[in-house]
PDB file of C-alpha atoms and ligand atoms in Angstrom:
ATOM      1  CA  MET A   1      39.777 -12.513  -5.793  1.00 96.00           C
ATOM      2  CA  ILE A   2      39.660 -11.684  -9.427  1.00 98.00           C
ATOM      3  CA  VAL A   3      42.821 -10.456 -10.732  1.00 98.00           C
ATOM      4  CA  TYR A   4      44.607  -9.640 -14.664  1.00 98.00           C
ATOM      5  CA  TRP A   5      47.142 -11.730 -15.447  1.00 97.00           C
ATOM      6  CA  ASN A   6      48.705 -11.615 -19.296  1.00 96.00           C
ATOM      7  CA  GLY A   7      45.931 -10.054 -20.648  1.00 94.00           C
ATOM      8  CA  GLN A   8      43.280 -12.723 -18.692  1.00 97.00           C
ATOM      9  CA  PHE A   9      40.815 -12.104 -16.050  1.00 98.00           C
ATOM     10  CA  ILE A  10      40.845 -15.097 -13.334  1.00 98.00           C
ATOM     11  CA  PRO A  11      40.992 -16.001 -10.081  1.00 98.00           C
ATOM     12  CA  LYS A  12      43.966 -15.283  -7.876  1.00 98.00           C
ATOM     13  CA  GLU A  13      44.661 -18.909  -7.593  1.00 98.00           C
ATOM     14  CA  GLN A  14      44.990 -19.577 -10.883  1.00 98.00           C
ATOM     15  CA  VAL A  15      47.537 -17.173 -11.260  1.00 98.00           C
ATOM     16  CA  ARG A  16      51.042 -19.405 -12.616  1.00 97.00           C
ATOM     17  CA  VAL A  17      53.984 -17.023 -12.282  1.00 98.00           C
ATOM     18  CA  SER A  18      57.158 -18.910 -13.733  1.00 98.00           C
ATOM     19  CA  PRO A  19      59.814 -19.253 -11.554  1.00 98.00           C
ATOM     20  CA  ASP A  20      62.019 -18.378 -14.636  1.00 98.00           C
ATOM     21  CA  ASP A  21      59.981 -15.033 -14.375  1.00 98.00           C
ATOM     22  CA  ARG A  22      62.556 -12.086 -14.192  1.00 98.00           C
ATOM     23  CA  GLY A  23      60.554 -10.344 -11.734  1.00 98.00           C
ATOM     24  CA  PHE A  24      60.745 -12.923  -9.199  1.00 98.00           C
ATOM     25  CA  LEU A  25      64.297 -13.669  -9.899  1.00 98.00           C
ATOM     26  CA  PHE A  26      65.349 -10.451 -10.362  1.00 98.00           C
ATOM     27  CA  GLY A  27      63.235  -7.917  -9.436  1.00 98.00           C
ATOM     28  CA  ASP A  28      63.473  -7.041 -12.431  1.00 98.00           C
ATOM     29  CA  GLY A  29      60.236  -5.112 -13.613  1.00 98.00           C
ATOM     30  CA  VAL A  30      57.897  -1.837 -12.797  1.00 98.00           C
ATOM     31  CA  TYR A  31      54.669  -1.256 -11.131  1.00 98.00           C
ATOM     32  CA  GLU A  32      52.200   1.408  -9.730  1.00 98.00           C
ATOM     33  CA  VAL A  33      49.766   1.617  -7.508  1.00 98.00           C
ATOM     34  CA  VAL A  34      46.487   4.013  -8.237  1.00 98.00           C
ATOM     35  CA  ARG A  35      43.925   5.277  -5.940  1.00 98.00           C
ATOM     36  CA  ILE A  36      39.995   4.481  -6.917  1.00 98.00           C
ATOM     37  CA  TYR A  37      37.993   7.265  -5.456  1.00 97.00           C
ATOM     38  CA  ASN A  38      34.497   6.647  -5.771  1.00 96.00           C
ATOM     39  CA  GLY A  39      34.679   4.197  -8.043  1.00 96.00           C
ATOM     40  CA  ARG A  40      36.915   6.423 -10.354  1.00 96.00           C
ATOM     41  CA  PHE A  41      40.941   6.249 -11.140  1.00 97.00           C
ATOM     42  CA  PHE A  42      42.640   8.940  -9.492  1.00 98.00           C
ATOM     43  CA  GLU A  43      45.257  11.091 -11.789  1.00 98.00           C
ATOM     44  CA  MET A  44      45.572   7.458 -14.048  1.00 97.00           C
ATOM     45  CA  GLU A  45      47.258   9.622 -16.826  1.00 96.00           C
ATOM     46  CA  ALA A  46      49.557  10.761 -14.615  1.00 97.00           C
ATOM     47  CA  HIS A  47      50.696   6.843 -13.268  1.00 98.00           C
ATOM     48  CA  GLU A  48      50.265   5.941 -16.917  1.00 96.00           C
ATOM     49  CA  GLN A  49      52.704   8.202 -17.832  1.00 96.00           C
ATOM     50  CA  ARG A  50      55.329   7.243 -15.489  1.00 98.00           C
ATOM     51  CA  LEU A  51      54.707   3.335 -15.619  1.00 97.00           C
ATOM     52  CA  ILE A  52      56.066   4.070 -19.272  1.00 96.00           C
ATOM     53  CA  GLU A  53      58.863   5.955 -18.307  1.00 97.00           C
ATOM     54  CA  SER A  54      60.144   3.760 -15.651  1.00 98.00           C
ATOM     55  CA  ALA A  55      59.418   1.093 -18.507  1.00 98.00           C
ATOM     56  CA  ASN A  56      61.776   3.189 -20.816  1.00 97.00           C
ATOM     57  CA  ALA A  57      64.015   3.895 -18.414  1.00 98.00           C
ATOM     58  CA  ILE A  58      64.627   0.151 -17.704  1.00 98.00           C
ATOM     59  CA  GLY A  59      64.700  -0.615 -21.498  1.00 98.00           C
ATOM     60  CA  LEU A  60      61.563  -2.586 -21.583  1.00 97.00           C
ATOM     61  CA  ALA A  61      59.846  -2.393 -24.373  1.00 93.00           C
ATOM     62  CA  LEU A  62      55.642  -2.064 -24.081  1.00 91.00           C
ATOM     63  CA  PRO A  63      54.654  -3.534 -27.854  1.00 88.00           C
ATOM     64  CA  GLY A  64      50.670  -3.204 -28.287  1.00 86.00           C
ATOM     65  CA  PHE A  65      50.802  -1.703 -24.318  1.00 89.00           C
ATOM     66  CA  LYS A  66      47.238   0.462 -24.497  1.00 87.00           C
ATOM     67  CA  GLY A  67      47.783   1.742 -21.208  1.00 90.00           C
ATOM     68  CA  MET A  68      46.176   0.614 -17.519  1.00 93.00           C
ATOM     69  CA  GLY A  69      42.649   2.565 -18.387  1.00 87.00           C
ATOM     70  CA  ALA A  70      42.222  -0.173 -20.860  1.00 81.00           C
ATOM     71  CA  PHE A  71      41.524  -2.889 -19.125  1.00 90.00           C
ATOM     72  CA  ALA A  72      41.510  -1.509 -14.849  1.00 96.00           C
ATOM     73  CA  GLN A  73      37.764  -0.177 -16.093  1.00 95.00           C
ATOM     74  CA  GLU A  74      36.519  -4.294 -16.538  1.00 96.00           C
ATOM     75  CA  LEU A  75      39.149  -5.467 -13.366  1.00 98.00           C
ATOM     76  CA  LEU A  76      37.040  -2.583 -11.049  1.00 97.00           C
ATOM     77  CA  GLY A  77      33.619  -4.377 -12.786  1.00 96.00           C
ATOM     78  CA  HIS A  78      34.850  -7.437 -10.892  1.00 97.00           C
ATOM     79  CA  GLN A  79      35.790  -5.929  -7.998  1.00 94.00           C
ATOM     80  CA  THR A  80      33.088  -4.707  -4.815  1.00 93.00           C
ATOM     81  CA  LEU A  81      34.647  -1.429  -3.199  1.00 97.00           C
ATOM     82  CA  PRO A  82      32.779  -0.386  -0.236  1.00 93.00           C
ATOM     83  CA  ASP A  83      31.602   3.088  -1.604  1.00 94.00           C
ATOM     84  CA  GLY A  84      33.863   2.528  -4.287  1.00 96.00           C
ATOM     85  CA  ASN A  85      36.990   3.033  -2.992  1.00 97.00           C
ATOM     86  CA  GLY A  86      40.464   1.241  -3.463  1.00 98.00           C
ATOM     87  CA  VAL A  87      43.607   1.126  -4.807  1.00 98.00           C
ATOM     88  CA  LEU A  88      44.787  -1.021  -8.210  1.00 98.00           C
ATOM     89  CA  TYR A  89      48.281  -2.733  -8.230  1.00 98.00           C
ATOM     90  CA  TYR A  90      49.752  -3.173 -11.669  1.00 98.00           C
ATOM     91  CA  GLN A  91      53.309  -4.542 -12.452  1.00 98.00           C
ATOM     92  CA  ILE A  92      54.740  -5.480 -15.323  1.00 98.00           C
ATOM     93  CA  SER A  93      58.241  -7.695 -15.358  1.00 98.00           C
ATOM     94  CA  ARG A  94      60.314  -8.743 -17.999  1.00 98.00           C
ATOM     95  CA  GLY A  95      58.827 -12.253 -18.149  1.00 98.00           C
ATOM     96  CA  ALA A  96      60.247 -15.180 -18.169  1.00 98.00           C
ATOM     97  CA  ALA A  97      63.420 -16.739 -19.763  1.00 98.00           C
ATOM     98  CA  PRO A  98      66.377 -19.152 -18.246  1.00 97.00           C
ATOM     99  CA  ARG A  99      68.097 -17.036 -15.497  1.00 98.00           C
ATOM    100  CA  LYS A 100      70.836 -14.351 -17.714  1.00 98.00           C
ATOM    101  CA  HIS A 101      71.589 -11.449 -16.633  1.00 98.00           C
ATOM    102  CA  PHE A 102      71.099 -10.062 -19.732  1.00 98.00           C
ATOM    103  CA  PHE A 103      68.075  -8.968 -21.406  1.00 98.00           C
ATOM    104  CA  PRO A 104      66.195 -12.043 -23.030  1.00 97.00           C
ATOM    105  CA  ASP A 105      67.463 -11.490 -27.018  1.00 95.00           C
ATOM    106  CA  PRO A 106      64.806 -11.672 -29.174  1.00 93.00           C
ATOM    107  CA  PRO A 107      62.590  -9.770 -26.289  1.00 91.00           C
ATOM    108  CA  ILE A 108      60.107 -11.779 -24.812  1.00 95.00           C
ATOM    109  CA  GLN A 109      56.494 -11.363 -23.374  1.00 95.00           C
ATOM    110  CA  ALA A 110      56.343  -9.202 -20.501  1.00 97.00           C
ATOM    111  CA  SER A 111      54.367 -10.869 -17.359  1.00 98.00           C
ATOM    112  CA  HIS A 112      51.769  -8.294 -16.926  1.00 97.00           C
ATOM    113  CA  TYR A 113      50.305  -8.495 -13.098  1.00 98.00           C
ATOM    114  CA  ALA A 114      47.000  -5.901 -11.158  1.00 98.00           C
ATOM    115  CA  TYR A 115      44.463  -6.166  -8.916  1.00 98.00           C
ATOM    116  CA  ILE A 116      42.221  -3.847  -6.990  1.00 98.00           C
ATOM    117  CA  GLN A 117      41.456  -3.976  -3.204  1.00 98.00           C
ATOM    118  CA  ALA A 118      39.470  -1.747  -1.205  1.00 98.00           C
ATOM    119  CA  LEU A 119      40.826   0.489   0.819  1.00 97.00           C
ATOM    120  CA  PRO A 120      38.410   3.061   2.612  1.00 96.00           C
ATOM    121  CA  LEU A 121      39.296   7.557   2.513  1.00 96.00           C
ATOM    122  CA  PRO A 122      41.448   8.020   5.597  1.00 94.00           C
ATOM    123  CA  ASP A 123      39.383   9.473   8.454  1.00 95.00           C
ATOM    124  CA  LEU A 124      41.620  12.543   9.190  1.00 95.00           C
ATOM    125  CA  ALA A 125      39.678  13.241  12.418  1.00 93.00           C
ATOM    126  CA  THR A 126      40.672   9.686  13.918  1.00 96.00           C
ATOM    127  CA  ARG A 127      44.352   8.808  12.242  1.00 96.00           C
ATOM    128  CA  PRO A 128      46.915   9.342  14.063  1.00 97.00           C
ATOM    129  CA  GLY A 129      49.909  11.536  13.222  1.00 98.00           C
ATOM    130  CA  ALA A 130      53.073   9.370  11.791  1.00 98.00           C
ATOM    131  CA  ALA A 131      55.698   8.608  14.129  1.00 98.00           C
ATOM    132  CA  VAL A 132      58.972   8.435  12.051  1.00 98.00           C
ATOM    133  CA  HIS A 133      62.555   7.333  12.197  1.00 98.00           C
ATOM    134  CA  THR A 134      65.458   8.288  10.347  1.00 98.00           C
ATOM    135  CA  GLY A 135      68.068   5.861   8.646  1.00 98.00           C
ATOM    136  CA  PRO A 136      70.583   6.759   5.885  1.00 98.00           C
ATOM    137  CA  ASP A 137      69.024   5.890   2.395  1.00 98.00           C
ATOM    138  CA  ARG A 138      70.641   2.514   1.532  1.00 98.00           C
ATOM    139  CA  ARG A 139      68.330   2.677  -2.197  1.00 98.00           C
ATOM    140  CA  TRP A 140      70.522   2.636  -5.605  1.00 98.00           C
ATOM    141  CA  ALA A 141      70.713   5.667  -7.733  1.00 98.00           C
ATOM    142  CA  ASN A 142      67.540   5.239  -9.838  1.00 98.00           C
ATOM    143  CA  CYS A 143      64.944   6.052  -7.497  1.00 98.00           C
ATOM    144  CA  HIS A 144      62.580   7.655 -10.009  1.00 98.00           C
ATOM    145  CA  ILE A 145      62.176   5.118 -11.810  1.00 98.00           C
ATOM    146  CA  LYS A 146      59.265   3.048  -9.500  1.00 98.00           C
ATOM    147  CA  SER A 147      61.203  -0.530  -9.826  1.00 98.00           C
ATOM    148  CA  ILE A 148      59.595  -3.682  -8.096  1.00 98.00           C
ATOM    149  CA  ALA A 149      63.283  -3.937  -6.349  1.00 98.00           C
ATOM    150  CA  LEU A 150      62.218  -2.606  -3.225  1.00 98.00           C
ATOM    151  CA  LEU A 151      64.582  -4.392  -0.868  1.00 98.00           C
ATOM    152  CA  GLY A 152      66.026  -0.770   0.380  1.00 98.00           C
ATOM    153  CA  SER A 153      63.090   0.410   0.923  1.00 98.00           C
ATOM    154  CA  VAL A 154      61.538  -2.619   2.643  1.00 98.00           C
ATOM    155  CA  LEU A 155      64.518  -2.587   5.025  1.00 98.00           C
ATOM    156  CA  ALA A 156      64.264   0.521   6.116  1.00 98.00           C
ATOM    157  CA  ALA A 157      60.676   0.444   6.953  1.00 98.00           C
ATOM    158  CA  GLN A 158      60.836  -2.635   8.716  1.00 98.00           C
ATOM    159  CA  GLU A 159      63.889  -0.588  10.685  1.00 98.00           C
ATOM    160  CA  ALA A 160      61.438   2.331  11.159  1.00 98.00           C
ATOM    161  CA  LYS A 161      58.860  -0.442  12.232  1.00 98.00           C
ATOM    162  CA  ASP A 162      60.850  -1.966  14.842  1.00 98.00           C
ATOM    163  CA  LYS A 163      61.485   1.196  16.316  1.00 98.00           C
ATOM    164  CA  GLY A 164      57.426   1.769  16.437  1.00 98.00           C
ATOM    165  CA  GLY A 165      57.496   3.980  14.215  1.00 98.00           C
ATOM    166  CA  HIS A 166      55.262   4.286  10.660  1.00 98.00           C
ATOM    167  CA  GLU A 167      57.018   5.299   8.193  1.00 98.00           C
ATOM    168  CA  ALA A 168      61.183   5.594   7.666  1.00 98.00           C
ATOM    169  CA  ILE A 169      62.502   8.888   6.586  1.00 98.00           C
ATOM    170  CA  LEU A 170      65.751   8.476   4.611  1.00 98.00           C
ATOM    171  CA  HIS A 171      68.898  10.782   3.821  1.00 98.00           C
ATOM    172  CA  ARG A 172      72.045  10.807   1.583  1.00 98.00           C
ATOM    173  CA  ASP A 173      74.476  12.567   4.082  1.00 97.00           C
ATOM    174  CA  GLU A 174      72.660  15.132   5.615  1.00 97.00           C
ATOM    175  CA  ARG A 175      70.431  15.466   2.843  1.00 98.00           C
ATOM    176  CA  VAL A 176      66.822  14.578   3.626  1.00 98.00           C
ATOM    177  CA  THR A 177      65.699  12.410   0.293  1.00 99.00           C
ATOM    178  CA  GLU A 178      62.339  10.912   0.682  1.00 98.00           C
ATOM    179  CA  GLY A 179      60.411   7.937   2.720  1.00 98.00           C
ATOM    180  CA  SER A 180      60.153   4.115   2.640  1.00 98.00           C
ATOM    181  CA  HIS A 181      56.996   4.396   0.478  1.00 98.00           C
ATOM    182  CA  THR A 182      56.450   8.265   0.814  1.00 98.00           C
ATOM    183  CA  ASN A 183      57.332  12.185  -0.262  1.00 99.00           C
ATOM    184  CA  VAL A 184      58.417  14.141   2.247  1.00 99.00           C
ATOM    185  CA  PHE A 185      57.759  17.712   3.038  1.00 98.00           C
ATOM    186  CA  ALA A 186      58.380  19.988   5.812  1.00 98.00           C
ATOM    187  CA  VAL A 187      57.497  23.703   6.692  1.00 98.00           C
ATOM    188  CA  MET A 188      60.624  25.955   7.565  1.00 97.00           C
ATOM    189  CA  ASN A 189      60.029  29.789   7.778  1.00 96.00           C
ATOM    190  CA  GLY A 190      56.694  29.346   6.681  1.00 94.00           C
ATOM    191  CA  SER A 191      57.581  28.091   3.117  1.00 97.00           C
ATOM    192  CA  LEU A 192      56.823  24.284   2.091  1.00 98.00           C
ATOM    193  CA  LEU A 193      59.931  22.878   0.617  1.00 98.00           C
ATOM    194  CA  THR A 194      60.335  18.927  -0.860  1.00 98.00           C
ATOM    195  CA  HIS A 195      63.205  17.056  -2.443  1.00 98.00           C
ATOM    196  CA  PRO A 196      63.358  18.327  -6.216  1.00 98.00           C
ATOM    197  CA  ALA A 197      62.626  15.322  -8.829  1.00 98.00           C
ATOM    198  CA  ASN A 198      65.436  13.686  -9.625  1.00 98.00           C
ATOM    199  CA  GLN A 199      67.051  10.165  -9.495  1.00 98.00           C
ATOM    200  CA  TRP A 200      67.168  10.223  -6.098  1.00 98.00           C
ATOM    201  CA  VAL A 201      63.337  10.111  -5.528  1.00 98.00           C
ATOM    202  CA  LEU A 202      60.370   8.911  -6.813  1.00 98.00           C
ATOM    203  CA  ASN A 203      57.940  11.781  -8.528  1.00 98.00           C
ATOM    204  CA  GLY A 204      55.468  10.874  -6.630  1.00 98.00           C
ATOM    205  CA  ILE A 205      51.983  12.007  -8.062  1.00 98.00           C
ATOM    206  CA  ASN A 206      50.355  13.080  -4.379  1.00 98.00           C
ATOM    207  CA  ARG A 207      53.844  14.783  -4.271  1.00 98.00           C
ATOM    208  CA  ARG A 208      52.747  16.877  -7.218  1.00 98.00           C
ATOM    209  CA  VAL A 209      49.211  17.324  -6.478  1.00 98.00           C
ATOM    210  CA  VAL A 210      50.274  18.878  -3.059  1.00 98.00           C
ATOM    211  CA  ILE A 211      52.828  21.446  -5.201  1.00 98.00           C
ATOM    212  CA  GLU A 212      50.014  22.280  -7.694  1.00 97.00           C
ATOM    213  CA  LEU A 213      47.881  23.001  -4.603  1.00 97.00           C
ATOM    214  CA  ALA A 214      49.775  24.704  -2.564  1.00 98.00           C
ATOM    215  CA  LYS A 215      50.916  27.283  -5.540  1.00 97.00           C
ATOM    216  CA  GLU A 216      47.431  27.620  -5.983  1.00 96.00           C
ATOM    217  CA  ALA A 217      46.680  28.582  -2.185  1.00 97.00           C
ATOM    218  CA  GLY A 218      49.643  30.892  -2.427  1.00 98.00           C
ATOM    219  CA  ILE A 219      51.335  28.703   0.252  1.00 98.00           C
ATOM    220  CA  PRO A 220      55.498  29.426  -0.851  1.00 98.00           C
ATOM    221  CA  CYS A 221      56.390  26.210  -2.290  1.00 98.00           C
ATOM    222  CA  SER A 222      59.975  25.286  -3.668  1.00 98.00           C
ATOM    223  CA  GLU A 223      61.422  22.045  -4.677  1.00 98.00           C
ATOM    224  CA  LYS A 224      64.812  22.304  -2.840  1.00 98.00           C
ATOM    225  CA  ALA A 225      66.486  19.451  -0.833  1.00 98.00           C
ATOM    226  CA  PHE A 226      66.792  20.331   2.821  1.00 98.00           C
ATOM    227  CA  THR A 227      69.239  18.306   5.774  1.00 98.00           C
ATOM    228  CA  LEU A 228      68.103  16.183   8.628  1.00 98.00           C
ATOM    229  CA  SER A 229      68.658  19.307  11.686  1.00 98.00           C
ATOM    230  CA  GLU A 230      66.811  21.041   9.146  1.00 98.00           C
ATOM    231  CA  LEU A 231      64.187  18.750   9.066  1.00 98.00           C
ATOM    232  CA  LYS A 232      64.237  18.259  12.873  1.00 97.00           C
ATOM    233  CA  GLN A 233      63.549  21.759  13.669  1.00 97.00           C
ATOM    234  CA  ALA A 234      60.661  22.263  10.848  1.00 98.00           C
ATOM    235  CA  SER A 235      57.607  23.845  12.105  1.00 97.00           C
ATOM    236  CA  GLU A 236      55.500  21.124  10.160  1.00 98.00           C
ATOM    237  CA  VAL A 237      56.185  17.668   8.108  1.00 98.00           C
ATOM    238  CA  PHE A 238      54.366  16.188   6.107  1.00 98.00           C
ATOM    239  CA  LEU A 239      54.044  12.754   3.766  1.00 98.00           C
ATOM    240  CA  THR A 240      52.007  12.037   0.647  1.00 98.00           C
ATOM    241  CA  GLY A 241      51.766   8.985  -1.116  1.00 98.00           C
ATOM    242  CA  THR A 242      48.541   7.304  -2.972  1.00 98.00           C
ATOM    243  CA  THR A 243      47.706   5.406   0.123  1.00 97.00           C
ATOM    244  CA  VAL A 244      48.107   8.056   2.679  1.00 97.00           C
ATOM    245  CA  GLU A 245      47.580  11.223   0.825  1.00 98.00           C
ATOM    246  CA  ILE A 246      48.563  13.698   3.000  1.00 98.00           C
ATOM    247  CA  TRP A 247      49.676  12.375   6.562  1.00 98.00           C
ATOM    248  CA  PRO A 248      51.179  15.194   8.823  1.00 98.00           C
ATOM    249  CA  VAL A 249      54.520  13.860  10.842  1.00 98.00           C
ATOM    250  CA  VAL A 250      53.957  14.372  14.955  1.00 98.00           C
ATOM    251  CA  SER A 251      57.177  12.635  15.885  1.00 98.00           C
ATOM    252  CA  ILE A 252      60.564  12.416  14.181  1.00 98.00           C
ATOM    253  CA  ASP A 253      63.030   9.742  16.074  1.00 98.00           C
ATOM    254  CA  GLY A 254      61.190  10.013  18.960  1.00 98.00           C
ATOM    255  CA  MET A 255      61.054  14.336  19.346  1.00 98.00           C
ATOM    256  CA  GLN A 256      57.714  15.759  18.946  1.00 98.00           C
ATOM    257  CA  VAL A 257      57.316  18.039  15.959  1.00 97.00           C
ATOM    258  CA  GLY A 258      56.352  21.885  16.130  1.00 93.00           C
ATOM    259  CA  ASP A 259      53.400  21.185  19.173  1.00 93.00           C
ATOM    260  CA  GLY A 260      52.795  17.858  18.267  1.00 95.00           C
ATOM    261  CA  GLN A 261      49.568  18.231  15.852  1.00 95.00           C
ATOM    262  CA  THR A 262      48.377  18.629  12.382  1.00 96.00           C
ATOM    263  CA  GLY A 263      49.853  22.209  11.771  1.00 97.00           C
ATOM    264  CA  PRO A 264      48.032  24.820   9.862  1.00 97.00           C
ATOM    265  CA  VAL A 265      49.654  24.427   6.322  1.00 98.00           C
ATOM    266  CA  ALA A 266      49.109  20.396   6.727  1.00 98.00           C
ATOM    267  CA  ARG A 267      45.440  20.954   7.308  1.00 97.00           C
ATOM    268  CA  GLN A 268      44.556  23.687   4.955  1.00 97.00           C
ATOM    269  CA  LEU A 269      46.725  21.183   2.151  1.00 98.00           C
ATOM    270  CA  GLN A 270      44.706  18.466   3.971  1.00 97.00           C
ATOM    271  CA  SER A 271      41.470  20.369   2.881  1.00 96.00           C
ATOM    272  CA  LEU A 272      41.926  21.732  -0.511  1.00 97.00           C
ATOM    273  CA  PHE A 273      43.467  17.742  -1.598  1.00 96.00           C
ATOM    274  CA  ASP A 274      41.356  17.349  -4.448  1.00 89.00           C
ATOM    275  CA  ARG A 275      39.313  14.277  -5.093  1.00 87.00           C
ATOM    276  CA  GLY A 276      37.756  16.150  -7.752  1.00 84.00           C
ATOM    277  CA  LYS A 277      36.449  15.027 -11.386  1.00 82.00           C
ATOM    278  CA  ASP A 278      39.515  17.075 -13.071  1.00 90.00           C
ATOM    279  CA  ARG A 279      41.626  14.266 -11.616  1.00 95.00           C
ATOM    280  CA  LEU A 280      39.182  11.167 -12.120  1.00 95.00           C
ATOM    281  CA  ALA A 281      39.221   8.843 -14.576  1.00 92.00           C
TER     282      ALA A 281
HETATM  283  N1  PLP B 301      58.329   7.483  -2.665  1.00 96.46           N
HETATM  284  C1  PLP B 301      58.102   6.250  -2.856  1.00 96.46           C
HETATM  285  C2  PLP B 301      59.514   5.554  -2.547  1.00 96.46           C
HETATM  286  C3  PLP B 301      56.955   5.871  -2.828  1.00 96.46           C
HETATM  287  O1  PLP B 301      57.584   4.240  -3.204  1.00 96.46           O
HETATM  288  C4  PLP B 301      56.179   6.149  -2.940  1.00 96.46           C
HETATM  289  C5  PLP B 301      54.482   5.543  -3.659  1.00 96.46           C
HETATM  290  O2  PLP B 301      55.027   4.202  -3.742  1.00 96.46           O
HETATM  291  C6  PLP B 301      55.892   7.548  -3.526  1.00 96.46           C
HETATM  292  C7  PLP B 301      56.863   8.503  -2.815  1.00 96.46           C
HETATM  293  C8  PLP B 301      54.562   8.020  -3.521  1.00 96.46           C
HETATM  294  O3  PLP B 301      54.380   8.390  -4.694  1.00 96.46           O
HETATM  295  P1  PLP B 301      53.156   8.833  -5.124  1.00 96.46           P
HETATM  296  O4  PLP B 301      51.962   9.909  -4.661  1.00 96.46           O
HETATM  297  O5  PLP B 301      52.863   8.194  -6.495  1.00 96.46           O
HETATM  298  O6  PLP B 301      51.635   7.412  -4.847  1.00 96.46           O
END
């Protein structure tokens, strides 16, 4: 597999990450995951913008960085994707320097790493609905930054898996925030709700696409938080994310959601979900 490493396209085995890399030592870095449909990048501009915002938010200067698009296309040329469907992973860490909490001064070269791998389109007819388990949101207070320091999310995802589920839904006190690697939407009294885009959630690209599609379709939609008990009463719940697109939730903590099937709002949004040319680069 050919990967991108600090300006070079090389076999993955040849990447040499320094043990001093701050990504390795501190989880000091940011990342993006971009979906590729039919050989083209989905919402690349939005991902690029979010990557730059994440880097700015952690004081990571990227002199000379021309965005992901510049090399992602070349990386794609090194990969054979069935039907052209896959994902790009792109990570920037603050680089390698002897271990000290303070940023290296003067700043050093950041470490850039990227790879592309195949990911087929979800088969909506056969994909099982998501079984989720709720748990306390023990992550930090800057969840809008797409940081590579993901231990809180990793532990939450594993806890949900250990209970036999597919994903965790997190809550701070009673307020539902998001999944370990997805955003959460719920339908209550005919309205679609999702947590506002603030420091407690990642402003997911698919979250934004779904809100836009709902507005276009005239589905009432508000960026408004809801409680755990409201979530459990919702007529529909679904998750959004780059890899899962729109994934209906069929059970929460072992209790069925609605009639345990994909609900009408999720179904409508799935059919409207737009992998079309305006979103592809
Ligand atoms: N929330 C969290 C915590 C995530 O890690 C992710 C994606 O990895 C999402 C939401 C979904 O974001 P996106 O739609 O941009 O993939």
